[in-house]
XYZ file of C-alpha atoms in Angstrom:
714
model
C 29.512 -38.412 42.090
C 26.495 -37.586 39.910
C 24.117 -38.410 42.769
C 25.331 -35.234 44.516
C 23.459 -33.164 41.946
C 20.172 -34.518 43.305
C 20.818 -32.471 46.468
C 20.638 -29.201 44.515
C 16.982 -28.404 45.408
C 17.890 -28.694 49.097
C 20.414 -25.840 48.870
C 17.781 -23.051 48.936
C 15.292 -25.224 50.826
C 17.232 -25.352 54.113
C 17.290 -21.566 54.766
C 13.676 -21.378 53.570
C 12.707 -23.980 56.170
C 14.735 -22.098 58.780
C 12.674 -18.996 58.036
C 9.428 -20.950 58.446
C 10.525 -22.665 61.672
C 11.684 -19.408 63.287
C 8.536 -17.502 62.312
C 6.125 -20.244 63.380
C 7.789 -21.948 66.336
C 11.049 -20.597 67.776
C 10.585 -16.822 67.558
C 10.524 -16.579 71.365
C 13.940 -18.290 71.706
C 16.755 -16.094 70.408
C 19.681 -18.508 70.740
C 17.713 -21.362 69.178
C 16.535 -19.150 66.310
C 20.032 -17.974 65.426
C 21.409 -21.507 65.725
C 18.721 -22.797 63.345
C 19.535 -20.045 60.850
C 23.286 -20.677 61.039
C 22.822 -24.444 60.889
C 20.608 -24.197 57.809
C 23.023 -22.005 55.860
C 25.906 -24.256 56.973
C 24.070 -27.268 55.515
C 23.441 -25.308 52.325
C 27.143 -24.479 52.147
C 28.150 -28.130 52.538
C 25.685 -29.243 49.860
C 26.699 -26.395 47.547
C 30.365 -27.319 47.825
C 29.473 -30.966 47.232
C 27.690 -29.944 44.021
C 30.741 -27.881 43.090
C 32.928 -30.953 43.620
C 30.614 -33.038 41.437
C 30.811 -30.349 38.750
C 34.599 -30.293 38.917
C 34.772 -34.077 38.618
C 32.033 -34.261 36.003
C 34.183 -32.945 33.206
C 33.380 -30.653 30.303
C 29.927 -32.151 29.697
C 28.635 -31.163 33.142
C 30.236 -27.751 32.992
C 28.667 -26.855 29.631
C 25.422 -28.796 29.392
C 24.697 -28.909 33.100
C 22.452 -31.025 35.325
C 18.727 -30.262 35.261
C 15.594 -31.200 37.193
C 12.223 -30.406 35.608
C 9.101 -29.948 37.748
C 5.808 -29.160 35.922
C 4.286 -26.458 38.068
C 2.002 -23.771 36.666
C -0.726 -24.367 34.016
C -0.699 -21.592 31.414
C -3.338 -22.079 28.725
C -2.510 -25.181 26.728
C 0.967 -25.523 28.271
C 2.439 -26.045 31.719
C 5.285 -23.849 32.947
C 8.235 -25.724 34.387
C 9.831 -24.887 37.689
C 13.180 -26.552 37.972
C 16.792 -26.560 39.072
C 19.975 -26.685 37.033
C 23.713 -26.719 37.653
C 26.532 -25.919 35.252
C 29.985 -24.418 35.678
C 28.615 -20.908 36.132
C 26.111 -22.027 38.777
C 28.754 -24.056 40.594
C 31.083 -21.050 40.791
C 28.297 -18.985 42.365
C 27.442 -21.836 44.742
C 30.978 -21.708 46.062
C 30.635 -18.055 47.046
C 27.023 -17.278 47.959
C 26.281 -19.731 50.826
C 29.756 -19.431 52.338
C 29.683 -15.627 52.494
C 26.156 -15.840 53.916
C 27.434 -18.280 56.547
C 30.163 -15.855 57.632
C 27.628 -13.032 57.856
C 25.185 -15.187 59.844
C 27.882 -16.119 62.382
C 28.990 -12.505 62.628
C 25.379 -11.407 63.205
C 25.180 -13.250 66.528
C 27.754 -10.888 67.967
C 26.539 -7.796 66.151
C 22.939 -8.190 67.333
C 24.384 -8.694 70.850
C 23.012 -12.107 71.756
C 22.655 -12.499 75.521
C 23.791 -8.942 76.274
C 21.682 -6.373 78.136
C 21.258 -4.269 74.984
C 20.380 -7.240 72.745
C 18.000 -6.294 69.958
C 14.465 -7.320 71.026
C 13.697 -8.450 67.474
C 16.720 -10.738 67.345
C 14.851 -13.860 66.171
C 12.952 -11.872 63.555
C 16.272 -10.667 62.130
C 17.541 -14.215 61.629
C 14.242 -15.239 60.046
C 14.527 -12.417 57.525
C 18.153 -13.064 56.571
C 17.396 -16.788 56.174
C 14.661 -15.958 53.676
C 17.038 -13.511 51.978
C 19.668 -16.228 51.535
C 17.021 -18.672 50.278
C 15.982 -16.169 47.623
C 19.521 -15.720 46.289
C 20.279 -19.441 46.328
C 17.000 -20.164 44.542
C 17.914 -17.634 41.861
C 21.361 -19.170 41.351
C 20.073 -22.725 40.854
C 16.981 -21.713 38.835
C 16.524 -23.668 35.609
C 13.851 -21.316 34.299
C 12.673 -17.731 34.470
C 9.690 -18.597 36.688
C 11.799 -19.727 39.648
C 14.333 -17.005 38.893
C 11.691 -14.265 39.054
C 10.058 -15.692 42.185
C 13.464 -15.738 43.907
C 14.172 -12.257 42.540
C 11.017 -10.894 44.178
C 11.701 -12.712 47.451
C 14.941 -10.764 47.684
C 13.100 -7.540 46.904
C 10.720 -8.209 49.790
C 13.549 -9.107 52.161
C 15.502 -5.988 51.251
C 12.459 -3.908 52.190
C 12.042 -5.745 55.497
C 15.720 -5.623 56.434
C 16.545 -2.078 55.320
C 13.521 -0.949 57.310
C 14.280 -3.313 60.185
C 14.475 -0.352 62.570
C 11.598 1.550 60.967
C 9.551 1.242 64.155
C 10.463 1.034 67.814
C 8.973 0.136 71.143
C 9.612 2.979 73.518
C 10.002 0.709 76.532
C 12.679 -1.716 75.283
C 14.334 -0.360 72.121
C 16.562 2.412 73.388
C 19.313 1.587 70.863
C 17.375 3.398 68.117
C 15.857 6.881 68.135
C 12.942 8.471 66.304
C 15.172 10.079 63.671
C 16.639 6.692 62.797
C 13.144 5.223 62.613
C 12.137 7.851 60.057
C 15.326 7.355 58.019
C 14.893 3.584 57.991
C 11.263 3.860 56.902
C 12.138 6.217 54.047
C 15.140 4.122 52.986
C 13.057 0.928 52.863
C 10.375 2.576 50.736
C 13.006 4.140 48.481
C 14.709 0.800 47.881
C 11.443 -1.035 47.303
C 9.982 1.507 44.870
C 13.222 2.081 42.950
C 13.907 -1.607 42.437
C 10.275 -2.148 41.418
C 10.964 0.001 38.347
C 13.583 -2.482 37.237
C 11.370 -5.419 38.194
C 8.570 -4.194 35.922
C 11.047 -3.986 33.033
C 12.345 -7.483 33.772
C 8.845 -8.935 33.994
C 7.984 -7.278 30.673
C 11.026 -8.908 29.093
C 10.071 -12.318 30.498
C 6.498 -11.907 29.230
C 7.753 -11.016 25.748
C 10.116 -13.969 25.771
C 7.314 -16.347 26.665
C 4.926 -14.852 24.105
C 7.472 -15.233 21.292
C 9.097 -18.538 22.269
C 6.449 -20.380 24.288
C 9.000 -21.358 26.928
C 10.586 -19.930 30.073
C 13.345 -22.538 30.361
C 16.722 -20.884 29.966
C 18.423 -23.609 27.956
C 15.527 -23.794 25.508
C 15.529 -20.018 25.086
C 19.250 -20.106 24.296
C 18.927 -22.685 21.513
C 20.267 -21.256 18.227
C 16.938 -21.740 16.438
C 15.060 -19.900 19.217
C 17.473 -16.978 19.124
C 17.220 -16.857 15.327
C 13.432 -16.609 15.639
C 13.776 -13.691 18.026
C 16.150 -12.003 15.622
C 13.645 -12.129 12.754
C 10.828 -10.485 14.760
C 10.786 -6.684 14.648
C 9.772 -4.802 17.775
C 9.969 -1.004 18.122
C 12.118 -0.881 15.017
C 14.670 -3.303 16.470
C 15.044 -7.069 16.590
C 12.888 -8.453 19.397
C 15.943 -10.099 20.954
C 17.563 -6.679 21.451
C 14.447 -5.151 23.023
C 14.086 -8.118 25.372
C 17.764 -7.938 26.324
C 17.421 -4.243 27.169
C 14.337 -4.965 29.297
C 16.251 -7.678 31.145
C 19.101 -5.241 31.657
C 16.590 -2.763 33.079
C 15.849 -5.282 35.815
C 19.560 -5.616 36.527
C 19.992 -1.826 36.610
C 17.439 -1.630 39.415
C 18.634 -4.613 41.429
C 22.369 -3.949 41.012
C 22.059 -0.191 41.599
C 23.357 0.958 38.241
C 22.972 4.529 37.048
C 20.355 6.016 37.062
C 18.630 3.658 39.560
C 21.577 3.599 41.960
C 20.083 6.038 44.466
C 18.532 3.406 46.747
C 21.726 1.587 47.670
C 23.464 4.227 49.867
C 20.260 4.740 51.863
C 20.080 0.977 52.421
C 22.767 1.545 55.072
C 19.957 2.299 57.530
C 19.559 -1.440 58.078
C 21.804 -3.400 60.486
C 25.374 -3.786 59.197
C 25.087 -7.547 58.484
C 22.199 -6.645 56.168
C 24.488 -4.211 54.359
C 27.030 -6.994 53.944
C 24.371 -9.372 52.603
C 22.987 -6.823 50.152
C 26.366 -5.624 48.929
C 28.221 -8.921 48.759
C 26.316 -12.177 48.484
C 22.704 -11.459 47.571
C 20.743 -8.462 46.325
C 23.118 -6.528 44.090
C 24.894 -9.681 42.922
C 21.570 -10.876 41.496
C 21.511 -8.203 38.784
C 25.017 -9.007 37.599
C 24.200 -12.720 37.695
C 21.070 -12.087 35.604
C 22.971 -10.269 32.846
C 25.652 -12.962 32.813
C 23.080 -15.769 32.687
C 21.117 -14.048 29.882
C 24.214 -13.019 27.903
C 23.186 -14.936 24.749
C 20.206 -12.592 24.374
C 22.547 -9.598 24.397
C 24.830 -11.014 21.721
C 22.407 -12.988 19.508
C 22.541 -11.948 15.869
C 25.572 -9.699 16.298
C 29.290 -9.852 16.720
C 30.265 -9.056 20.298
C 31.757 -5.736 19.218
C 28.555 -4.707 17.418
C 25.818 -5.870 19.810
C 23.804 -2.734 20.758
C 22.334 -4.177 23.955
C 25.816 -5.186 25.069
C 27.090 -1.673 24.354
C 24.520 -0.254 26.756
C 25.683 -2.650 29.455
C 29.264 -1.427 29.048
C 28.281 2.271 28.859
C 26.062 2.171 31.929
C 28.701 0.166 33.782
C 31.434 2.692 32.973
C 29.277 5.649 34.044
C 28.338 3.879 37.257
C 31.927 2.945 38.062
C 33.116 6.540 37.827
C 30.023 7.964 39.490
C 30.274 5.767 42.573
C 34.041 6.163 42.915
C 33.958 9.961 42.793
C 31.016 10.361 45.207
C 32.814 8.107 47.688
C 35.548 10.752 48.007
C 33.290 13.140 49.931
C 31.239 10.930 52.278
C 31.800 10.826 56.030
C 29.630 7.825 56.963
C 31.864 4.742 57.027
C 29.154 2.517 55.529
C 28.110 5.031 52.867
C 31.674 5.182 51.566
C 31.531 1.413 51.147
C 28.065 1.688 49.583
C 29.339 3.978 46.842
C 32.302 1.668 46.501
C 29.865 -1.184 45.843
C 28.055 0.879 43.213
C 31.393 1.528 41.536
C 32.503 -2.112 41.652
C 29.179 -3.280 40.248
C 29.890 -0.926 37.386
C 33.169 -2.765 36.807
C 31.305 -6.073 36.622
C 28.867 -4.644 34.083
C 31.815 -3.290 32.109
C 33.291 -6.774 31.908
C 29.989 -8.296 30.804
C 29.442 -5.437 28.375
C 32.715 -6.360 26.705
C 31.275 -9.844 26.142
C 33.410 -11.569 28.774
C 31.296 -13.704 31.081
C 34.286 -14.833 33.111
C 35.812 -11.387 33.659
C 32.574 -9.964 35.022
C 31.732 -12.958 37.210
C 35.301 -13.360 38.463
C 35.120 -9.819 39.827
C 31.679 -10.576 41.284
C 33.140 -13.533 43.178
C 36.213 -11.734 44.507
C 34.207 -8.624 45.324
C 31.773 -10.666 47.413
C 34.559 -11.764 49.740
C 36.377 -8.486 50.224
C 33.231 -6.334 50.303
C 31.615 -8.603 52.886
C 34.880 -8.284 54.808
C 34.804 -4.480 54.586
C 31.188 -4.148 55.644
C 31.588 -6.558 58.517
C 34.768 -4.707 59.443
C 32.837 -1.433 59.397
C 30.232 -3.057 61.615
C 32.972 -4.147 64.004
C 34.282 -0.584 64.119
C 30.788 0.770 64.791
C 30.248 -1.885 67.464
C 33.508 -0.963 69.184
C 32.877 2.771 68.986
C 29.325 2.387 70.307
C 30.743 0.491 73.276
C 33.214 3.327 73.806
C 30.314 5.786 73.658
C 28.491 3.939 76.454
C 31.661 3.658 78.542
C 32.354 7.376 78.133
C 28.785 8.304 79.007
C 28.813 6.240 82.216
C 32.402 6.503 83.398
C 33.385 10.017 82.312
C 29.869 11.482 82.497
C 30.319 12.966 79.033
C 27.208 14.329 77.364
C 27.191 12.542 73.959
C 23.521 12.597 72.966
C 24.085 13.422 69.322
C 27.023 11.116 68.745
C 26.949 9.310 65.367
C 28.917 6.027 65.580
C 29.127 5.846 61.766
C 30.909 9.193 61.396
C 34.535 8.595 60.425
C 35.495 12.070 61.673
C 34.559 10.973 65.193
C 36.963 8.027 65.063
C 40.748 7.905 64.726
C 43.519 5.774 66.223
C 41.469 2.570 66.203
C 44.273 0.377 64.843
C 45.699 0.167 68.376
C 42.341 -0.461 70.078
C 40.918 -2.905 67.519
C 43.958 -4.711 66.049
C 42.133 -7.736 64.574
C 39.541 -5.549 62.921
C 42.286 -3.284 61.598
C 44.294 -6.112 60.011
C 41.183 -7.588 58.413
C 39.992 -4.192 57.197
C 43.393 -3.427 55.724
C 43.291 -6.722 53.813
C 39.851 -5.844 52.439
C 41.058 -2.387 51.441
C 44.107 -3.733 49.598
C 41.866 -6.217 47.773
C 39.388 -3.493 46.823
C 41.966 -1.083 45.437
C 43.722 -3.887 43.544
C 47.132 -4.358 45.141
C 49.151 -7.461 44.215
C 48.559 -10.271 45.229
C 45.127 -9.582 46.719
C 42.036 -10.903 44.951
C 40.816 -7.580 43.605
C 44.012 -7.119 41.617
C 43.453 -10.232 39.524
C 39.745 -9.707 38.860
C 39.799 -5.961 38.228
C 42.925 -6.296 36.089
C 41.194 -8.884 33.902
C 38.367 -6.453 33.119
C 40.822 -3.671 32.303
C 42.941 -6.071 30.258
C 39.870 -7.162 28.256
C 39.041 -3.532 27.457
C 42.665 -2.682 26.626
C 42.994 -5.738 24.394
C 39.818 -4.928 22.431
C 40.872 -1.297 22.086
C 44.351 -2.152 20.828
C 42.934 -4.726 18.411
C 40.799 -2.037 16.779
C 43.211 0.852 17.204
C 40.519 3.556 17.386
C 39.026 5.509 20.279
C 36.182 3.027 20.452
C 33.973 1.910 23.327
C 36.589 -0.448 24.834
C 38.997 2.491 25.105
C 36.511 4.564 27.086
C 35.709 1.555 29.235
C 39.393 1.043 29.975
C 39.854 4.748 30.734
C 36.837 4.830 33.051
C 38.037 1.694 34.820
C 41.552 3.017 35.244
C 40.390 6.378 36.619
C 37.931 4.527 38.839
C 40.808 2.495 40.271
C 42.595 5.695 41.263
C 39.524 7.261 42.874
C 38.778 3.999 44.679
C 42.230 3.977 46.210
C 41.920 7.665 47.068
C 38.722 7.359 49.118
C 39.899 4.154 50.786
C 43.156 5.873 51.794
C 41.037 8.687 53.241
C 38.936 6.152 55.122
C 41.953 4.342 56.568
C 43.444 7.639 57.715
C 40.244 8.876 59.345
C 39.305 5.607 61.062
C 42.539 3.889 62.068
C 45.289 6.538 62.157
C 45.869 9.716 64.117
C 44.521 10.395 67.573
C 40.951 9.592 68.676
C 38.775 12.584 67.828
C 35.979 11.627 70.225
C 35.817 10.044 73.650
C 33.862 7.157 72.120
C 36.854 6.270 69.936
C 39.161 6.653 72.930
C 37.167 4.028 74.856
C 36.580 1.677 71.890
C 37.528 -1.985 72.233
C 37.880 -5.034 70.012
C 34.709 -6.870 68.986
C 33.886 -10.371 70.302
C 35.299 -13.462 68.620
C 31.965 -14.250 66.940
C 32.618 -11.101 64.905
C 36.389 -11.171 64.483
C 36.718 -14.824 63.402
C 34.551 -14.323 60.275
C 36.646 -11.231 59.547
C 39.882 -13.220 59.628
C 38.409 -15.987 57.434
C 37.163 -13.469 54.874
C 40.521 -11.685 54.986
C 42.220 -14.924 53.938
C 39.828 -15.197 50.991
C 40.458 -11.546 50.112
C 44.155 -12.406 49.946
C 44.071 -15.801 48.246
C 40.870 -16.189 46.226
C 42.201 -14.284 43.208
C 44.522 -17.150 42.423
C 41.589 -19.299 41.212
C 41.905 -17.416 37.918
C 45.475 -16.166 38.024
C 47.060 -15.992 34.534
C 50.266 -17.758 35.590
C 48.096 -20.735 36.650
C 46.430 -20.886 33.257
C 43.261 -18.926 34.189
C 41.428 -22.005 35.546
C 38.085 -20.234 35.859
C 37.972 -19.727 32.091
C 38.265 -23.464 31.553
C 35.704 -24.190 34.263
C 32.888 -21.835 33.261
C 33.991 -20.073 30.101
C 31.981 -22.325 27.781
C 28.685 -22.247 29.650
C 26.846 -20.541 26.798
C 28.360 -22.595 23.977
C 25.009 -24.332 23.435
C 23.674 -21.034 22.117
C 26.714 -20.561 19.867
C 27.883 -17.651 22.001
C 31.507 -18.658 22.329
C 33.520 -16.553 24.731
C 37.093 -15.725 23.902
C 39.878 -17.294 25.862
C 41.366 -15.274 28.670
C 43.412 -12.394 27.357
C 47.116 -12.683 28.160
C 48.367 -10.911 31.251
C 49.144 -7.340 30.222
C 51.960 -5.880 32.267
C 51.244 -2.346 31.019
C 47.623 -2.427 32.143
C 48.528 -3.988 35.483
C 51.358 -1.500 36.067
C 49.212 1.554 35.292
C 46.323 0.453 37.510
C 48.652 -0.633 40.332
C 50.696 2.575 40.301
C 47.512 4.653 40.339
C 46.078 2.490 43.147
C 49.201 2.820 45.299
C 49.412 6.555 44.597
C 45.758 7.125 45.431
C 45.939 5.026 48.598
C 49.048 6.799 49.870
C 47.749 10.243 48.937
C 44.426 9.727 50.707
C 46.200 8.282 53.751
C 48.776 11.086 53.940
C 46.137 13.807 53.703
C 43.892 12.337 56.394
C 46.072 10.353 58.794
C 46.459 13.374 61.084
C 43.076 14.971 60.464
C 41.865 17.036 63.410
C 38.305 18.006 64.401
C 37.247 21.281 62.805
C 39.968 21.135 60.173
C 38.982 21.988 56.631
C 38.734 18.845 54.494
C 41.989 18.377 52.528
C 39.993 17.182 49.520
C 37.838 20.286 49.804
C 40.920 22.465 49.682
C 42.094 20.703 46.525
C 38.754 20.255 44.744
C 36.894 23.370 45.870
C 33.295 23.478 44.595
C 33.715 20.040 43.028
C 33.966 18.597 46.536
C 30.599 20.165 47.394
C 29.175 18.627 44.231
C 30.498 15.216 45.251
C 29.324 15.548 48.853
C 25.843 16.221 47.521
C 26.078 13.184 45.195
C 25.885 15.294 42.025
C 22.491 16.474 43.305
C 20.924 13.459 41.610
C 18.544 12.845 44.520
C 17.517 16.501 44.446
C 17.086 16.310 40.683
C 14.802 13.299 41.067
C 12.947 15.154 43.788
C 12.304 18.132 41.535
C 11.873 16.426 38.164
C 10.094 13.201 39.104
C 8.884 13.043 42.685
C 7.411 16.535 42.994
C 5.536 16.336 39.666
C 4.227 12.900 40.624
C 3.142 14.186 44.043
C 1.530 17.203 42.361
C -0.262 14.915 39.914
C -1.460 12.681 42.735
C -2.712 15.713 44.665
C -4.373 17.020 41.492
C -6.073 13.678 40.966
C -7.044 13.673 44.625
C -8.596 17.108 44.247
C -10.420 16.006 41.113
C -11.631 12.968 42.960
C -12.489 14.449 46.327
C -13.042 18.150 45.846
C -13.690 19.440 42.357
C -15.453 17.064 39.999
C -16.063 13.480 40.969
C -17.119 13.914 44.584
C -19.401 16.928 43.832
C -20.919 14.924 40.979
C -21.386 11.965 43.306
C -22.941 14.266 45.912
C -25.252 15.724 43.227
C -26.311 12.276 42.115
C -26.885 11.344 45.733
C -28.981 14.452 46.355
C -30.994 13.798 43.178
C -31.501 10.246 44.311
C -32.730 11.415 47.685
C -35.202 13.847 46.037
C -36.417 11.139 43.686
C -36.841 8.749 46.586
C -38.842 11.377 48.490
C -41.119 11.869 45.451
C -41.556 8.147 45.055
C -42.261 7.840 48.787
C -45.001 10.521 48.567
C -46.517 8.925 45.448
C -46.446 5.558 47.115
C -47.994 6.692 50.378
C -50.525 9.203 48.989
C -51.497 7.987 45.528
C -50.847 4.281 45.593
C -51.452 3.414 49.218
C -54.117 5.953 50.167
C -56.022 6.346 46.877
C -55.709 3.012 45.138
C -55.092 0.425 47.796
C -56.935 1.919 50.789
C -59.523 3.730 48.585
C -60.498 0.539 46.783
C -60.831 -1.274 50.067
C -62.957 1.523 51.541
C -65.161 1.582 48.411
C -65.882 -2.099 48.667
C -66.424 -1.768 52.401
C -69.019 0.961 51.800
C -70.629 -1.082 49.040
C -70.722 -4.045 51.326
C -72.270 -2.057 54.112
C -74.962 -0.726 51.743
C -75.745 -4.056 50.117
C -76.048 -5.957 53.326
C -79.484 -4.380 53.905
C -80.751 -6.164 50.813
C -80.197 -9.476 52.521
C -83.558 -9.790 54.438
C -84.003 -13.540 54.339
C -87.580 -13.245 52.970
C -88.456 -15.003 49.656
C -91.068 -12.445 48.620
C -88.439 -9.651 48.801
C -86.079 -11.645 46.565
C -88.939 -12.328 44.090
C -89.735 -8.620 44.011
C -86.120 -7.806 43.209
C -86.041 -10.412 40.423
C -89.267 -9.064 38.942
C -88.070 -5.433 39.026
C -84.757 -6.440 37.431
C -86.510 -8.323 34.617
C -88.763 -5.371 33.951
C -85.796 -2.980 33.808
C -83.935 -5.193 31.412
C -87.020 -5.610 29.247
C -87.545 -1.835 29.208
C -83.940 -1.225 28.171
C -84.267 -3.825 25.423
C -87.453 -2.284 24.075
C -86.036 1.220 24.282
C -82.855 0.504 22.333
């Protein structure tokens, strides 16, 4: 079975080739373009699962040491940087999830982008080209053997996020009536916001990679993680800390940007301006998963030289994760856009993953990443199905009932209601995703979220003090309650009660190309948690728990199932879900928000996202804009341009003086004057040329006499 590993480079190559083929050849043929994209990711999925099978059958050696392919690529001074591919247990686990979730999203996209329908998106083929490149970037990052390929793939995803979030950032007035000018402006701003915000993290990550290479002379992950290399990094002091800690924090900075952790989380909710399949890709299988994957892959740097409980870089991962988990969960309580609620949910769940990694547990964090990918893709695609159905109802109402619905927002949950009867397949799938997200037994989210909380509880009880694990556990437990609360609110607003708008009254179920992926993902949301269920011996711990043993970073075995932790989180989840559902299941248009009645001014604070965007606007963006305008004024108005104009004027005056000197003095006096002098002399002397010998003899005689006189005189 070892020959299957040789197919690893083809896993990201197929969607990359699909991107190239669509852009260069098939962009005029929508069906062919989407089929090529789906076929390429299907091939990648088959190969990825074959590699997973080879890893499973390869035993402990493959899972820990891994398979590697080295390709000398980039000359760098006296060395050559390697670009290569590698597979171990961690990689294989990611290869199970990433291409399969992408495949479901690709299939779903055919229906969402309305292939063959009158209102089909005119940039249909372009969309499938972009998402193919997006998938290639994530798959390349997962199988990267070194930081060169990892960073290249990282930046490919950054580019694709910009292109896809801003997919509707321009429109053709004659054939793109499905978007309006306001949406164009929002999409353009959201794309720029995502690109610039994530670039902050990318600069930090690149700085960390550069420091790593300067100190170690290598960018290959396994060589960096050798005990002797980590010991060298521990002995070097940088900014008053061991270099390994500074580098780990810089790497974490990259993850904070890409995985939307506080304080760089602000781009992710605005990313909802892209098509819904893009939201599913970003939030489940690609973009934000990359940051968590990076921290997990680089975990030896965070722990090197310290015990897990004392590693400062690891503490920051846990602290930022806990803040982010609570921040996202509370803001989600007050949002009305169905996709923005899920966006803040993603921010919160990414915080949970960082909490698990910050506790030193690779498996707990990645297990939640894997389960989250399935149920969050399900929820976003379910939200897209709801939007699709409501938009159809909007068109039906506008044409059949002649209802004026110009300003209708299909994402507004308060305009929905009663959709469980009109969209039964979407409702069942969405309910499964919700139960997985809030952590209800036996859905996948229960097992993965409970493992993170159990890790924190176990570490807290082992120490007995109000230490960091206690606060992590408390934040995670409260986050579980708030998560259930806003998801109960969402279920009540969207699927229960009476339709609050004619669009919801005329909504219908989505086509099978959209509902079949929902049902498949719903099954994974129900069953996937059992791959690491405690009563089955926590198989994932045995499969990928020892990945970093080569660097002497040995991860603890799975903590025993803690009934107390599970009971507390489950009771809070059920209570929050029921409370949110009861308060909003009969919500009527114009009614005061039940949460607003309970929370008062806190609800306004949450609706405005803690005013963090406004704070950035006032504290960062406005000063930067002022500084840029100040520099512009210095450049164009006050100093530099006037100085340049002065120099130009002085140059013109000097050139005029030189021109006058050249024409009057040089040309007229010296050049022309000399010529005229010799002309005059020539004209005068020509009379001496008579042609008579006696005249020449007379001249010679007179000259001799003059010379003789001068000689005698002096």
